[in-house]
PDB file of C-alpha atoms and ligand atoms in Angstrom:
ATOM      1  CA  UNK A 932       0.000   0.000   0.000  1.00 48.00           C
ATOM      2  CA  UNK A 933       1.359   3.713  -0.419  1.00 56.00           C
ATOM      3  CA  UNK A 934       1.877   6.415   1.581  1.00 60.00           C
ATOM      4  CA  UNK A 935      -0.871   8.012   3.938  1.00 61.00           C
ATOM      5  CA  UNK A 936      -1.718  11.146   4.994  1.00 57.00           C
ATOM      6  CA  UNK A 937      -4.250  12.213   7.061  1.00 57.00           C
ATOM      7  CA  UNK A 938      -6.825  14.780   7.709  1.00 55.00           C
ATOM      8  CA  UNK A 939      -6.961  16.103  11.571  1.00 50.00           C
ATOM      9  CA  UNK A 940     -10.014  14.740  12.919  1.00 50.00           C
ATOM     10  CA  UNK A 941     -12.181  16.833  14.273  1.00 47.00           C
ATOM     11  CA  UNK A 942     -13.064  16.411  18.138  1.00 46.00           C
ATOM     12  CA  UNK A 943     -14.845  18.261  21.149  1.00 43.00           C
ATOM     13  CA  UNK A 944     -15.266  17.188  24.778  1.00 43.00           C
ATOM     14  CA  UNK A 945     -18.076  18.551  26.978  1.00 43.00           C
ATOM     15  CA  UNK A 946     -20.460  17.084  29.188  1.00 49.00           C
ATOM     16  CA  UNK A 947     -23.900  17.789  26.875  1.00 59.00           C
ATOM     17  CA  UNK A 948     -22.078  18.541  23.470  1.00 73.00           C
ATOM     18  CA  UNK A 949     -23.614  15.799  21.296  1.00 69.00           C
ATOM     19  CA  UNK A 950     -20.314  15.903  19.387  1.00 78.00           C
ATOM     20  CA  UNK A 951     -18.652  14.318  22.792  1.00 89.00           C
ATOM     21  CA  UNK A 952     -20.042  11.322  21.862  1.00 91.00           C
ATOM     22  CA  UNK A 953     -18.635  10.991  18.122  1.00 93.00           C
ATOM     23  CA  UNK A 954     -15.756  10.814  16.540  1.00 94.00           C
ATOM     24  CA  UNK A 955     -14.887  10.299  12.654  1.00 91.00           C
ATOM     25  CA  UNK A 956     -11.447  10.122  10.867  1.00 92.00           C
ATOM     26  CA  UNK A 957     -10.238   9.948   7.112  1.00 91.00           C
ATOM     27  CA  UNK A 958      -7.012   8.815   5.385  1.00 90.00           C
ATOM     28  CA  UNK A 959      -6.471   9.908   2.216  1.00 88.00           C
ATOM     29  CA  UNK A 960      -4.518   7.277   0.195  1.00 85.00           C
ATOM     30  CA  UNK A 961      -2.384   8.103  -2.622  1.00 83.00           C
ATOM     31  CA  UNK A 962      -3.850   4.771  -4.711  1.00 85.00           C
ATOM     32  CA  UNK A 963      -6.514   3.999  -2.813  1.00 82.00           C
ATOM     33  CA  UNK A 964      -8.467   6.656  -2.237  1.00 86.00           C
ATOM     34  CA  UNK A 965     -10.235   8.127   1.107  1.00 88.00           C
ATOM     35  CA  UNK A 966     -11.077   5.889   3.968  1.00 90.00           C
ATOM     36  CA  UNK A 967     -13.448   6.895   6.512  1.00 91.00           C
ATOM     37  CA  UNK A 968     -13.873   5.689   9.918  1.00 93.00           C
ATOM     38  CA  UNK A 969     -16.889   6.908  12.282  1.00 94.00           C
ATOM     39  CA  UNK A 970     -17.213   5.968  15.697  1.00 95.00           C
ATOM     40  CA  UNK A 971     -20.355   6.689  17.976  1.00 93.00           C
ATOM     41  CA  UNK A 972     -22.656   6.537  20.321  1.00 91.00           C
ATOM     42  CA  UNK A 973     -25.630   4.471  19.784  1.00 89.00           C
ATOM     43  CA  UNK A 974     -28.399   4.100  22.583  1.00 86.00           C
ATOM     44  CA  UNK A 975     -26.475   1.575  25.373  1.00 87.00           C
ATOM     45  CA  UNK A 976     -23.378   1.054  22.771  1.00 90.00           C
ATOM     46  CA  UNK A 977     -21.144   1.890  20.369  1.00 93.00           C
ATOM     47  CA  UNK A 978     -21.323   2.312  16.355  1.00 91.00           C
ATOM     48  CA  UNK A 979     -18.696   2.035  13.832  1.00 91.00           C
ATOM     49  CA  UNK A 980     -18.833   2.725  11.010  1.00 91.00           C
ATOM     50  CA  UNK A 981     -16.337   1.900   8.141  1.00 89.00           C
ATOM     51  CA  UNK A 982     -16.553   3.058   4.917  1.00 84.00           C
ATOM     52  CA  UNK A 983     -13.670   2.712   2.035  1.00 71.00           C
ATOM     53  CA  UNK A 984     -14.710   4.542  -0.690  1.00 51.00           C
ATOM     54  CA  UNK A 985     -14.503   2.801  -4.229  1.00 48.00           C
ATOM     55  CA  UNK A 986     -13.233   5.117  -7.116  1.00 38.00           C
ATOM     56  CA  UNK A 987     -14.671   3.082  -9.724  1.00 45.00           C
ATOM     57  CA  UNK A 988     -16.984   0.502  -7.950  1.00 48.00           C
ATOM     58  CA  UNK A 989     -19.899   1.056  -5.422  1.00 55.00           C
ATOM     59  CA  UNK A 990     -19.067   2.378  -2.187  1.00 57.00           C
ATOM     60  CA  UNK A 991     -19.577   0.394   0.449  1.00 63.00           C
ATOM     61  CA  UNK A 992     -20.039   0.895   4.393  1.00 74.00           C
ATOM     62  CA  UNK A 993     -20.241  -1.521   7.147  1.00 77.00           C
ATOM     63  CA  UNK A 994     -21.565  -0.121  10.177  1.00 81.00           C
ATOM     64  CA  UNK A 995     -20.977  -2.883  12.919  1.00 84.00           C
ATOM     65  CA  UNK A 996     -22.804  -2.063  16.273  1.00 86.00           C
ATOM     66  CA  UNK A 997     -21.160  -3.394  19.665  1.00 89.00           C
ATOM     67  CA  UNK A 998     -23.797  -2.873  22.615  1.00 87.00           C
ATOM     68  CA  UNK A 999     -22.387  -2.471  26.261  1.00 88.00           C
ATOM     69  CA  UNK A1000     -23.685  -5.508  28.384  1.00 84.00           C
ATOM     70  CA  UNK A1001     -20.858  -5.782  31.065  1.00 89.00           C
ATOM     71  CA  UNK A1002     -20.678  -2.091  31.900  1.00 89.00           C
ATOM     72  CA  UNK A1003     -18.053  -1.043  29.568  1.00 91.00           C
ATOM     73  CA  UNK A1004     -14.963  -3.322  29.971  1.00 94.00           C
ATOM     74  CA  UNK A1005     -15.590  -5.804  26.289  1.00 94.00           C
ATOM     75  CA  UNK A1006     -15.485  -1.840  24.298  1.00 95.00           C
ATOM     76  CA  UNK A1007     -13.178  -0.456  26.689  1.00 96.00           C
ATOM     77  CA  UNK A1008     -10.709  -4.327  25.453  1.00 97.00           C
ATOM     78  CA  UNK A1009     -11.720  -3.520  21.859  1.00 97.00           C
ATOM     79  CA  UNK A1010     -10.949   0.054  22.076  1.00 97.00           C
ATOM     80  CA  UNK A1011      -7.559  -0.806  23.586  1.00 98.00           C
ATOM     81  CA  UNK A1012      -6.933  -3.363  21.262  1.00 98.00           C
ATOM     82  CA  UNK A1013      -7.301  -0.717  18.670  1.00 98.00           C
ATOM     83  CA  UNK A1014      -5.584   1.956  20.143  1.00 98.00           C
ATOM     84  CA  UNK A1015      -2.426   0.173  20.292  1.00 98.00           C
ATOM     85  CA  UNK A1016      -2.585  -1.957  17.453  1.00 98.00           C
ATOM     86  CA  UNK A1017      -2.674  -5.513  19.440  1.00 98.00           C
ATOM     87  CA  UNK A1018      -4.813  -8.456  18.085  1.00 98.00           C
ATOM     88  CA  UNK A1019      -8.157  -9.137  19.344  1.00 98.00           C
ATOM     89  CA  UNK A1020     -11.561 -11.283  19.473  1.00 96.00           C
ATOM     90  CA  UNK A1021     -15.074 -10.999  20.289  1.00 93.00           C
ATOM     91  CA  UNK A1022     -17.138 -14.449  20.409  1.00 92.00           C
ATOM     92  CA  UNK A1023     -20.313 -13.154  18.261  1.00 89.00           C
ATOM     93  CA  UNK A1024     -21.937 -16.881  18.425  1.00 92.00           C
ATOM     94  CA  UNK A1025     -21.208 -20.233  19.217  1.00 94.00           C
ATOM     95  CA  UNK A1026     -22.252 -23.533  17.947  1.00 92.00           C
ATOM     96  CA  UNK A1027     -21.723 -27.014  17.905  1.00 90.00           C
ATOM     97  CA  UNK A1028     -19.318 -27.081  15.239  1.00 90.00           C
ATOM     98  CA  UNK A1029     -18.908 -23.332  14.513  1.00 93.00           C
ATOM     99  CA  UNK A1030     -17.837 -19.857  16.003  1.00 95.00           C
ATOM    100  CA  UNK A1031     -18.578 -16.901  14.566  1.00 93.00           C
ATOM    101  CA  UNK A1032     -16.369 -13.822  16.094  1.00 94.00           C
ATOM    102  CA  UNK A1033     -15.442 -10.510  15.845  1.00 93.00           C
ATOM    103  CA  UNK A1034     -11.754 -10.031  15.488  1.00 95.00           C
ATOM    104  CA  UNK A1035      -9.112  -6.808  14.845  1.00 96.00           C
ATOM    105  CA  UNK A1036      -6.079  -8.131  13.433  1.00 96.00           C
ATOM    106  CA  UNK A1037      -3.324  -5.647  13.414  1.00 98.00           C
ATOM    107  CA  UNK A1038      -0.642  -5.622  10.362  1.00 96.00           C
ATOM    108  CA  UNK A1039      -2.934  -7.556   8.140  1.00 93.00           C
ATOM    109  CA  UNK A1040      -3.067  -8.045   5.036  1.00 89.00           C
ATOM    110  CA  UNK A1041      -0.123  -5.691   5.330  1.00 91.00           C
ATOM    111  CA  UNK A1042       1.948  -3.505   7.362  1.00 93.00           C
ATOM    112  CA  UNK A1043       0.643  -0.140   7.585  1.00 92.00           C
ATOM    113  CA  UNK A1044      -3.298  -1.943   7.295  1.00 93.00           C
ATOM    114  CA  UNK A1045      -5.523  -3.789   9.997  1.00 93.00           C
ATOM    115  CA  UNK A1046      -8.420  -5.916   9.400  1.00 91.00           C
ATOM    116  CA  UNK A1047     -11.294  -5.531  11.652  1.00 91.00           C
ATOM    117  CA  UNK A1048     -13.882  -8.618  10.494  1.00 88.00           C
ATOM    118  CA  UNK A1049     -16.375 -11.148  10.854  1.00 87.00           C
ATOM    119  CA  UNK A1050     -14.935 -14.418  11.177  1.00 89.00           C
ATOM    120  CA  UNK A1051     -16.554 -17.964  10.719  1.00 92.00           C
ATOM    121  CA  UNK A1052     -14.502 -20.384  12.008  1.00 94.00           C
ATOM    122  CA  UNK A1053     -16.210 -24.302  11.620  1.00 93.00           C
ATOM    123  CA  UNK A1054     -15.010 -27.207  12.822  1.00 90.00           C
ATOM    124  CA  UNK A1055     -14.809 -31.170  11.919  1.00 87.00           C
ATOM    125  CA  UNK A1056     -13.392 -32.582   8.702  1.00 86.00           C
ATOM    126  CA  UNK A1057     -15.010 -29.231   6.474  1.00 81.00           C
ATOM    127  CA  UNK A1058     -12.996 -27.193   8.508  1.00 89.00           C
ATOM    128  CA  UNK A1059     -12.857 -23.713   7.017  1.00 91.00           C
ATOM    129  CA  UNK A1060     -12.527 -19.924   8.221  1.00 90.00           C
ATOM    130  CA  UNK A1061     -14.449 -17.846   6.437  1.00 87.00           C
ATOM    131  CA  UNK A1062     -14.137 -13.671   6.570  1.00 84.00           C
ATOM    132  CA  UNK A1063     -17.809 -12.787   6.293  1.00 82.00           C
ATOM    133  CA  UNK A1064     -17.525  -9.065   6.156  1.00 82.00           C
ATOM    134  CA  UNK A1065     -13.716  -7.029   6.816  1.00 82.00           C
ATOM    135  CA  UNK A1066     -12.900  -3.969   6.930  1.00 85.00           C
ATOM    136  CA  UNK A1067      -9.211  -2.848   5.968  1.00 89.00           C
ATOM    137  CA  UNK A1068      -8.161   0.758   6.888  1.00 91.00           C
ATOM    138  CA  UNK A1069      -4.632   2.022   7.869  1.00 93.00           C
ATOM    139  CA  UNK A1070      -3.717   1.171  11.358  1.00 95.00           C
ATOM    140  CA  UNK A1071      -3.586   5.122  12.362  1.00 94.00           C
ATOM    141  CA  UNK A1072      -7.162   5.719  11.723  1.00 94.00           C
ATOM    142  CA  UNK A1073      -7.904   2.349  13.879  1.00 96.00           C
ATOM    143  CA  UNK A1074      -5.778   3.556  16.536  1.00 97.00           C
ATOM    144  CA  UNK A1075      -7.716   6.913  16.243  1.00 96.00           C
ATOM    145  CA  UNK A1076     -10.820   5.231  16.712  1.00 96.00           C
ATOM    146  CA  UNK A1077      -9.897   2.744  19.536  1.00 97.00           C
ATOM    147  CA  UNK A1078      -8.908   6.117  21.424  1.00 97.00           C
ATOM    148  CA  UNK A1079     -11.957   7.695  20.742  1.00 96.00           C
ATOM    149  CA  UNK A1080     -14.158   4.320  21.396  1.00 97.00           C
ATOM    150  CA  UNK A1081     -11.961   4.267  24.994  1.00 96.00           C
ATOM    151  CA  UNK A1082     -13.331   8.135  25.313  1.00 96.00           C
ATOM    152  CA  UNK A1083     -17.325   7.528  24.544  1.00 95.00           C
ATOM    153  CA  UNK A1084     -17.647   4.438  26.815  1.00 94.00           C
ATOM    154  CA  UNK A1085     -17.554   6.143  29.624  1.00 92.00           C
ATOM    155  CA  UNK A1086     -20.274   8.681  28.075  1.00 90.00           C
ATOM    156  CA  UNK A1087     -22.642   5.764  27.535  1.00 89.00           C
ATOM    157  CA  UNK A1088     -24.103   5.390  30.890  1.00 77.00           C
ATOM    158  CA  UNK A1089     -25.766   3.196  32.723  1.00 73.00           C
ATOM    159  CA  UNK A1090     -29.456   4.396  31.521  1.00 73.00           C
ATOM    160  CA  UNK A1091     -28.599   4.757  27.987  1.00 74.00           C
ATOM    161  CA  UNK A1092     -31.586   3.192  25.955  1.00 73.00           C
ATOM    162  CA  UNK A1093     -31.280  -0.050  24.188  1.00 72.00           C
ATOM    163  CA  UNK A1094     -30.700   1.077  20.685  1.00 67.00           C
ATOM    164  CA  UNK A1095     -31.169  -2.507  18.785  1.00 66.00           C
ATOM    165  CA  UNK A1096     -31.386  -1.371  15.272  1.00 70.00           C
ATOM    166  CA  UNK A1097     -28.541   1.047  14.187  1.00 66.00           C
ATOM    167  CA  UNK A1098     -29.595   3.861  12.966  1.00 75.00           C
ATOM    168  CA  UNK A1099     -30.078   4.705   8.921  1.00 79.00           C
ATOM    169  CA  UNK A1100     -26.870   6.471   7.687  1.00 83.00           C
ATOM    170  CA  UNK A1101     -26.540   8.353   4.165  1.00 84.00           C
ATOM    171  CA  UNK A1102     -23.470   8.650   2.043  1.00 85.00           C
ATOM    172  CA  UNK A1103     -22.086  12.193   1.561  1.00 89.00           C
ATOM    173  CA  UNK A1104     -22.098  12.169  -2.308  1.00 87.00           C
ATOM    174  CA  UNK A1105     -18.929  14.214  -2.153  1.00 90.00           C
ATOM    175  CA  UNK A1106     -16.745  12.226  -0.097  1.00 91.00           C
ATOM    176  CA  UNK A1107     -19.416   9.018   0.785  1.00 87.00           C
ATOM    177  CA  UNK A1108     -17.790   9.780   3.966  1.00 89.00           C
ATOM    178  CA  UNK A1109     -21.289   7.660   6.332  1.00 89.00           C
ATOM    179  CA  UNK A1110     -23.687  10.650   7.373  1.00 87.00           C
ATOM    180  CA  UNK A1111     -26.247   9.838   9.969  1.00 87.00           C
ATOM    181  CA  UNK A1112     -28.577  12.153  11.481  1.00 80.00           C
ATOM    182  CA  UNK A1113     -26.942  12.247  15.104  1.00 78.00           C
ATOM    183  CA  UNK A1114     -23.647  13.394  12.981  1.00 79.00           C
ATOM    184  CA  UNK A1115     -23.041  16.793  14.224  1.00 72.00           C
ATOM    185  CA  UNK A1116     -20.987  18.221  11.633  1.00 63.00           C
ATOM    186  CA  UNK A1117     -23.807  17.094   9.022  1.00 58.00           C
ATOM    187  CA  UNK A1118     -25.086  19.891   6.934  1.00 56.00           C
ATOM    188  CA  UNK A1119     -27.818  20.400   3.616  1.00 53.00           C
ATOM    189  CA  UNK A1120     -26.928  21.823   0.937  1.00 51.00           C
ATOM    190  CA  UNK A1121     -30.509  21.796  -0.610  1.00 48.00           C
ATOM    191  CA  UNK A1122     -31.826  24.972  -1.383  1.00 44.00           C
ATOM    192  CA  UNK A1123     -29.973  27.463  -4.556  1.00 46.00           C
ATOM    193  CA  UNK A1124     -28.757  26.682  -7.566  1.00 47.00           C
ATOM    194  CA  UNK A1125     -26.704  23.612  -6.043  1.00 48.00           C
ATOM    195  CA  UNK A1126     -29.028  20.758  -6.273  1.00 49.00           C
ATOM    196  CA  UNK A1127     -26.790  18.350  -4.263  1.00 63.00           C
ATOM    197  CA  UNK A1128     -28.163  17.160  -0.586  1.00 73.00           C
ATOM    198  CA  UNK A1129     -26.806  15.139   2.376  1.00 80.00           C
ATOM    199  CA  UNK A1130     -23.237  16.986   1.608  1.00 85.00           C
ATOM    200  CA  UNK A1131     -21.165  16.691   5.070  1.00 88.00           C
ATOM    201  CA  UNK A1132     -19.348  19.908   6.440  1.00 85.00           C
ATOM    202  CA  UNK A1133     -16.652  19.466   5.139  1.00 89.00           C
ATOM    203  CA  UNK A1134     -17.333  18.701   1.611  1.00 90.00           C
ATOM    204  CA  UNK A1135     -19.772  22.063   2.001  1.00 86.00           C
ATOM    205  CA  UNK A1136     -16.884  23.885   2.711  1.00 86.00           C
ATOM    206  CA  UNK A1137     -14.705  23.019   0.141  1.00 89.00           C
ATOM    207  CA  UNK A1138     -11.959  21.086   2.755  1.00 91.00           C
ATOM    208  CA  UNK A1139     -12.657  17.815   1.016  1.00 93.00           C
ATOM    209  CA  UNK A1140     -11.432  18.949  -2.183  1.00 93.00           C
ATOM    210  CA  UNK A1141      -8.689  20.648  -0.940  1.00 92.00           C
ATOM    211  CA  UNK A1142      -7.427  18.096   0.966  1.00 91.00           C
ATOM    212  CA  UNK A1143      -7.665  16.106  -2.690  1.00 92.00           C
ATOM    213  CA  UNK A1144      -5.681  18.304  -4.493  1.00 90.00           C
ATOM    214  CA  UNK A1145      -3.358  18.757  -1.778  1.00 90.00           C
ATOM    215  CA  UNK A1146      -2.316  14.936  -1.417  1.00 86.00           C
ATOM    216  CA  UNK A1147      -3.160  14.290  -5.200  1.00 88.00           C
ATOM    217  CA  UNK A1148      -5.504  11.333  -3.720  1.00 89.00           C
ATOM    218  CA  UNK A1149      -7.740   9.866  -6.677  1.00 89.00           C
ATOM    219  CA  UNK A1150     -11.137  10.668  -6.441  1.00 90.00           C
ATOM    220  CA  UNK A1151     -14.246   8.859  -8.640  1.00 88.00           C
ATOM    221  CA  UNK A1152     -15.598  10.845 -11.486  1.00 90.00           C
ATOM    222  CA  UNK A1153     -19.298  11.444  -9.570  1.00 88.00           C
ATOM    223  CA  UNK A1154     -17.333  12.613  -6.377  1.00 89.00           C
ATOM    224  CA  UNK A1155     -15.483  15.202  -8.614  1.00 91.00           C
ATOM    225  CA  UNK A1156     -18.665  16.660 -10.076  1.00 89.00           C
ATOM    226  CA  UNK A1157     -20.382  16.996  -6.847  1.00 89.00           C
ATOM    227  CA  UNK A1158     -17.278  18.878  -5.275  1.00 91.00           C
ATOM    228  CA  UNK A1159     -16.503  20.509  -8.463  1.00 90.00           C
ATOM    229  CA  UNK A1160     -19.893  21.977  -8.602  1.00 87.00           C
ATOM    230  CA  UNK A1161     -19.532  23.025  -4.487  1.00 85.00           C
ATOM    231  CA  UNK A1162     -16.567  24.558  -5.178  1.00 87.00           C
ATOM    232  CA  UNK A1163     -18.026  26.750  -8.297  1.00 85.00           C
ATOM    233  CA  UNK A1164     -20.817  27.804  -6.076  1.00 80.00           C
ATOM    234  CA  UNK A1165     -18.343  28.718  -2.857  1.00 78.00           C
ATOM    235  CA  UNK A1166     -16.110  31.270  -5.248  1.00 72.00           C
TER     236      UNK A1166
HETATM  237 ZN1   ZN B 594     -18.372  14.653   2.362  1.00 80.75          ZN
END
């Protein structure tokens, strides 16, 4: 994989300041693309959401939600685990002659990259380990996130609904960076001459395409109109 560079994630603390309980990170990759990682609260746990962007394909996102049954300590592992890049598993389900867990391997399937996935593990003479759904991202925007997982727990609380379903996100069609509607620095760009919606802040702004440009990241054809068209409405 090349080199990496990264965009300074934005970040508040405060006691009632929704945007204490979020976090979100992106690495802009100088083949790859922009990853985006968003971590937050969601009712009595905590959402992640990971979301490489394709340049030519579909984008796809994988929000995985972990709830908080043992008063913090299985996030607070996972968030550690993240943080500094150590190898780690979550039993999801167990059967007779299967597990199913949740694991974070660092360094995989290179240096620089961890894996967080959905592993099927079965047992007996069809023996097989399956990766049901993965996520790859560089390790610095998974250490980012175990930080800020580590920071949230605490902000959970102890009568924090039960959130079962995760909520509905959107992609930003500028960066398809995962927009949900608890995302504080989520704006609409609706109303104008710009007919483009569900932009996030940053992509608004202009930053997004900036940032672009300034690490001379690749960027899919439909992204580049969207910003392109931000960017002639901004001047
Ligand atoms: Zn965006």
């Amino acid at each position: 994989m090349g080199r990496h560079k990264r965009q300074k994630p934005r970040r508040s603390r405060g006691g009632n300041d929704p945007s204490a309980t979020e976090w979100f990170g992106t690495a802009f990759h100088s083949t790859e693309g922009m990853y985006h990682l968003d971590v937050r609260r969601s009712g009595n746990g905590i959402l992640i959401t990971s979301s490489p962007a394709e340049v030519d394909g579909l984008p796809a996102v994988r929000p995985l939600r972990l709830r908080n049954d043992d008063n913090g300590q299985g996030l607070d592992e996972l968030g550690t685990a993240l943080a500094t890049g150590r190898p780690h598993g979550i039993s999801v389900e167990k059967g007779p002659a299967f597990e199913t867990a949740l694991v974070f391997i660092p360094r995989y399937p290179e240096e620089g990259v961890g894996t967080l996935a959905r592993v099927r593990t079965t047992e007996g003479p069809d023996a097989d380990v399956v990766f049901e759904r993965r996520a790859e991202l560089p390790m610095q925007l998974w250490a980012e996130a175990g930080e800020n997982v580590c920071r949230i727990v605490p902000l959970l609380g102890p009568d924090a609904p039960p959130a079962d379903k995760p909520e509905d996100c959107r992609l930003c069609p500028g960066c398809y960076r995962p927009v949900y509607d608890s995302t504080t620095s989520h704006t609409l760009l609706g109303a104008g001459a710009v007919p483009v919606v569900g932009l996030c802040r940053l992509c608004a702004e202009g930053t997004t395409l900036r940032s672009l440009h300034q690490a001379d990241v690749p960027i899919g054809p439909q992204q580049l109109a969207v910003l392109e068209t931000v960017a002639a409405a901004l001047v």
